[in-house]
PDB file of C-alpha atoms in Angstrom:
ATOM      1  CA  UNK S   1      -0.102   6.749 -23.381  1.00 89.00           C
ATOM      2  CA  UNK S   2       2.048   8.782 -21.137  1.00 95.00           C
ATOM      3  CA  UNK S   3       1.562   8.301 -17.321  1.00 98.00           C
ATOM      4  CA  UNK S   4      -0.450  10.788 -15.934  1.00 97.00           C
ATOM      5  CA  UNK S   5       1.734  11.182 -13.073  1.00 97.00           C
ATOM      6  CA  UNK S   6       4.047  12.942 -15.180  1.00 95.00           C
ATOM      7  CA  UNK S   7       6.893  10.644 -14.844  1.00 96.00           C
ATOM      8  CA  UNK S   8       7.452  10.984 -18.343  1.00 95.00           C
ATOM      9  CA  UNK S   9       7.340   6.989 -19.204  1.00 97.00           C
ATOM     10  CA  UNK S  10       4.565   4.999 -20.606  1.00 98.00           C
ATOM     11  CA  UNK S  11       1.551   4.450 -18.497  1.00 98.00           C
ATOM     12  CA  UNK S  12       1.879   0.511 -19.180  1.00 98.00           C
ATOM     13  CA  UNK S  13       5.243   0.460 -17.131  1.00 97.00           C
ATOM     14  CA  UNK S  14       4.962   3.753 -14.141  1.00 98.00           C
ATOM     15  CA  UNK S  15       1.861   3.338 -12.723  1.00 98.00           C
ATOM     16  CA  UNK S  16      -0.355   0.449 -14.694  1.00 98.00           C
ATOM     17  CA  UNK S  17       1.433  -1.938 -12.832  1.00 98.00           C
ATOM     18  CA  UNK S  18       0.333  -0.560  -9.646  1.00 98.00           C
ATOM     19  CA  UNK S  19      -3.073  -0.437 -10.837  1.00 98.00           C
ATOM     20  CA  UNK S  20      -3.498  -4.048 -11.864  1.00 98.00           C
ATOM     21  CA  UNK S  21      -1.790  -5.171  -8.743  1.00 96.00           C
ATOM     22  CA  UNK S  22       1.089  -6.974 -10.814  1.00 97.00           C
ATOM     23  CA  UNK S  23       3.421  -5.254  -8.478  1.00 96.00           C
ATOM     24  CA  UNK S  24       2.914  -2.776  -5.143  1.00 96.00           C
ATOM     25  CA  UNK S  25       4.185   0.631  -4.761  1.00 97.00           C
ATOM     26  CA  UNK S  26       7.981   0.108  -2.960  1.00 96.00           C
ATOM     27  CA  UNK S  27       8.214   3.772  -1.663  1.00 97.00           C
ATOM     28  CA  UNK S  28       6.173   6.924  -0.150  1.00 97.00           C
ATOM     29  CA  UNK S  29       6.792   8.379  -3.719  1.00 97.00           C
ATOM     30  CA  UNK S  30       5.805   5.751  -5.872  1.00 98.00           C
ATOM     31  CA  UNK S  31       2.251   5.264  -3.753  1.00 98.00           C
ATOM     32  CA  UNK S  32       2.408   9.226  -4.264  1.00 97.00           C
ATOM     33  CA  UNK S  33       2.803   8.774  -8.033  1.00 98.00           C
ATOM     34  CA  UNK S  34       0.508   5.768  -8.396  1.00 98.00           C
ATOM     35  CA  UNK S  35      -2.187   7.844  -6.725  1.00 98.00           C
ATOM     36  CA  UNK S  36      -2.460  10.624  -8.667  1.00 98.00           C
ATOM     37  CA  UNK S  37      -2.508   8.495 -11.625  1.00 98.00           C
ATOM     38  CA  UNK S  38      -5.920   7.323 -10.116  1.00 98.00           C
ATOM     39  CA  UNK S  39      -7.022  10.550  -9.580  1.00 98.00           C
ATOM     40  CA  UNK S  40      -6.781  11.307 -13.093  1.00 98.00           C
ATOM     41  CA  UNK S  41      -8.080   8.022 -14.049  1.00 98.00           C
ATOM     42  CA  UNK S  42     -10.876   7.743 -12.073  1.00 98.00           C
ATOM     43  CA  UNK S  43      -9.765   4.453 -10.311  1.00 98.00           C
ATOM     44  CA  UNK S  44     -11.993   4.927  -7.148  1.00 98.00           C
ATOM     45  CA  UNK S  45     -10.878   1.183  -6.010  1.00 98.00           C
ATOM     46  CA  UNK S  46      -7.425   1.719  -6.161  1.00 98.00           C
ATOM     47  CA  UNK S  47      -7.519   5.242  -4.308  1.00 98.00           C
ATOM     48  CA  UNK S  48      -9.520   3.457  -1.315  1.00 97.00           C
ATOM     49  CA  UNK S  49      -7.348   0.556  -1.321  1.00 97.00           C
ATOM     50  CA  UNK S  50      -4.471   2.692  -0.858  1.00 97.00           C
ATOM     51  CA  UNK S  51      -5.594   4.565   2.363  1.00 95.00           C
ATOM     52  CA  UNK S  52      -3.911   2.863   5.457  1.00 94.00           C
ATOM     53  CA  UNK S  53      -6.876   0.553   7.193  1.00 91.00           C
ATOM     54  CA  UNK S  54      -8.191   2.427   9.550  1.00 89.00           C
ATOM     55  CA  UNK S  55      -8.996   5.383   7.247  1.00 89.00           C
ATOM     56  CA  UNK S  56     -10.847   3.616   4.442  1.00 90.00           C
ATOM     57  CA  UNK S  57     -14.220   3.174   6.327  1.00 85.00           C
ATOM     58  CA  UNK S  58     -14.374   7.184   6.122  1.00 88.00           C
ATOM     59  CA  UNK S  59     -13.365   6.744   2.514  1.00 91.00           C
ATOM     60  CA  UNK S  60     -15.841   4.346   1.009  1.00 93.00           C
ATOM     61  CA  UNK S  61     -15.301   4.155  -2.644  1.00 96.00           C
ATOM     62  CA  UNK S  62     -18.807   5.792  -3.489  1.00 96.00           C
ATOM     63  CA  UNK S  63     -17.689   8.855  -2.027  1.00 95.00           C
ATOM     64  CA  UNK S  64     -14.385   8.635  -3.602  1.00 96.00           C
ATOM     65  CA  UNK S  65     -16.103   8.535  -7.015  1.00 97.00           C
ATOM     66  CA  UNK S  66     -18.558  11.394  -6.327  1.00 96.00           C
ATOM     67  CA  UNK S  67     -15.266  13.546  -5.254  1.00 94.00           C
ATOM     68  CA  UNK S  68     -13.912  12.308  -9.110  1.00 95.00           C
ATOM     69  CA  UNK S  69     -16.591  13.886 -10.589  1.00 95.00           C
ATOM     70  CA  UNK S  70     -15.984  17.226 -12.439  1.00 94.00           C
ATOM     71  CA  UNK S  71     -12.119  17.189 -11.881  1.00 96.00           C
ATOM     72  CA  UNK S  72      -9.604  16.861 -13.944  1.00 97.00           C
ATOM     73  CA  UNK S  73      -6.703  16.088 -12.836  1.00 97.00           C
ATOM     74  CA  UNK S  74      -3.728  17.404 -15.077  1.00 97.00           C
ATOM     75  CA  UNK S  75      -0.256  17.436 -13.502  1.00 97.00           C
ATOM     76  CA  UNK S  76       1.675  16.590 -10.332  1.00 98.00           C
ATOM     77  CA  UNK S  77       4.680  17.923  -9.169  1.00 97.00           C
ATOM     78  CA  UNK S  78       6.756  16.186  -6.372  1.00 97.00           C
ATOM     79  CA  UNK S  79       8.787  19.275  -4.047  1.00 96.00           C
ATOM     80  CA  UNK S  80      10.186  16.651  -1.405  1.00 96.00           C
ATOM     81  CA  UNK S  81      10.168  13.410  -0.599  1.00 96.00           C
ATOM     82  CA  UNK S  82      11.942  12.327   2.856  1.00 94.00           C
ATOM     83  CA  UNK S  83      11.663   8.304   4.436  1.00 92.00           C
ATOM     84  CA  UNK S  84      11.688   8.945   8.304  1.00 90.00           C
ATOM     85  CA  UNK S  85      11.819   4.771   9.216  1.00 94.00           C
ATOM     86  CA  UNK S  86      11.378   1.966   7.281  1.00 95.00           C
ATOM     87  CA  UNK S  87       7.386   2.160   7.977  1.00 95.00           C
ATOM     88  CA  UNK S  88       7.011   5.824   8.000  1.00 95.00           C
ATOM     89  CA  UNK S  89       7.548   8.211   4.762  1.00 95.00           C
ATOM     90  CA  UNK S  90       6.309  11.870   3.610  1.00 95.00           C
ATOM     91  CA  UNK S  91       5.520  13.321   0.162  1.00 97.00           C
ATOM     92  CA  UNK S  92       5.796  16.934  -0.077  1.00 96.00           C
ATOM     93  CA  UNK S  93       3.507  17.908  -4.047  1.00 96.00           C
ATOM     94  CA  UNK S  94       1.180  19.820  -5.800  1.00 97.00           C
ATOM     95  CA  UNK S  95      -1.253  18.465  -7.820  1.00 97.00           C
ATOM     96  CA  UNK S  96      -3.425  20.315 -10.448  1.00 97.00           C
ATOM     97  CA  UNK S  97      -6.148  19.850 -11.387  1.00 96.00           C
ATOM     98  CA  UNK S  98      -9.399  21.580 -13.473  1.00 96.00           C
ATOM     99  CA  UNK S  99     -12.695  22.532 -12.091  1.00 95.00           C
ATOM    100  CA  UNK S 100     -15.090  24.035 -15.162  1.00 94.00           C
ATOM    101  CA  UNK S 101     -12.089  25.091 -16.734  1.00 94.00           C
ATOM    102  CA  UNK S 102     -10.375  26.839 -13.699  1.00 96.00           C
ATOM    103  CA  UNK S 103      -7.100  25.138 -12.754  1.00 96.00           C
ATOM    104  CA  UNK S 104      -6.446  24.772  -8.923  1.00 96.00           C
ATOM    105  CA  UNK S 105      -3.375  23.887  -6.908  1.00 96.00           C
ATOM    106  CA  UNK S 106      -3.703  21.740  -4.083  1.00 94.00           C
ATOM    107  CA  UNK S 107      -0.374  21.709  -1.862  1.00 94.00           C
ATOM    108  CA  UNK S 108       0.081  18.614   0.729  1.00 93.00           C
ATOM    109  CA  UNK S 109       2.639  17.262   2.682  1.00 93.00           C
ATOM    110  CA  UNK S 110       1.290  13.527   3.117  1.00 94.00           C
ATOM    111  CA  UNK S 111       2.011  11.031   5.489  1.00 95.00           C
ATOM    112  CA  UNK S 112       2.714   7.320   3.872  1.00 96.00           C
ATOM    113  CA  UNK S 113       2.678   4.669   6.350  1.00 95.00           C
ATOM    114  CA  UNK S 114       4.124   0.806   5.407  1.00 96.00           C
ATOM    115  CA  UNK S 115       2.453  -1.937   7.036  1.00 93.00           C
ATOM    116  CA  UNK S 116       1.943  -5.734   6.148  1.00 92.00           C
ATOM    117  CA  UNK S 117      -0.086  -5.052   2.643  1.00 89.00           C
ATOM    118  CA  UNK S 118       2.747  -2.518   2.288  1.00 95.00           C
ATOM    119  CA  UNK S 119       3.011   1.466   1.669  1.00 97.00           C
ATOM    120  CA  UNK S 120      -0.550   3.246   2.286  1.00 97.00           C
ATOM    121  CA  UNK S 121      -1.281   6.960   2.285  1.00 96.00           C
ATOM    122  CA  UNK S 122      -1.983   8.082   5.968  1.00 92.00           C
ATOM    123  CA  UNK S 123      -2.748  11.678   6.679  1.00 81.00           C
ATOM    124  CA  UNK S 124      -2.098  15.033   4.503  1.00 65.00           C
ATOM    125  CA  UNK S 125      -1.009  18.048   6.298  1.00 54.00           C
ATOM    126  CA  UNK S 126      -2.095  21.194   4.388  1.00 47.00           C
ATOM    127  CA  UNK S 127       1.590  23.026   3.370  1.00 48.00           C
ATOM    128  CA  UNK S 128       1.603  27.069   2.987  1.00 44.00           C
ATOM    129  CA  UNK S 129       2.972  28.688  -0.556  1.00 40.00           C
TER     130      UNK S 129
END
């Protein structure tokens, strides 16, 4: 199967990987990727996993599941990408997805953050357009 993060390569080699923790994200953009591949997957583990420590108590993966529900998420499209330090990184997208056959856009510019279990998403800053 294609990735769903639209990468255009198999799922087995983009973001499977990720998912079965045989290997961890190396960038901002890969996390980015990996995530959204969850999204449309449903992997509620791996999305809480993937928030930076202090934020996954406010993201238990109950509530992460719930979110899941109804949503179909179809496409992502990566606009910028830009690695301020070697622990701090941003992911400029827009991600579609499908709500009872309506398709919404959800813009972001997201804050990646590296620490010792490696790259986590951080914080999302809504982005106009």
């Amino acid at each position: 199967m294609d990735c769903p993060c639209c990468s255009l390569m198999p799922y087995e080699i983009c973001c499977g990987p990720y998912h079965a923790r045989q290997r961890a994200p190396s960038s901002p953009h890969a996390l980015m990727r990996s995530r959204f591949s969850a999204f449309a997957l449903k992997k509620a583990q791996y999305i809480h996993d993937t928030y930076v420590a202090e934020e996954r108590e406010s993201h238990d993966v109950a509530s992460i599941e719930k979110s899941l529900e109804g949503r179909i998420w179809t496409r992502l499209e990566i606009a910028n990408t830009f690695v301020e330090s070697p622990t701090l990184g941003w992911v400029e997208f827009v991600a579609f997805c499908t709500v009872l056959g309506k398709e919404y856009a959800l813009r972001e510019k997201s804050a990646f953050r590296k620490d010792d279990e490696g790259w986590r998403y951080w914080s999302k800053r809504s982005v106009q357009g």
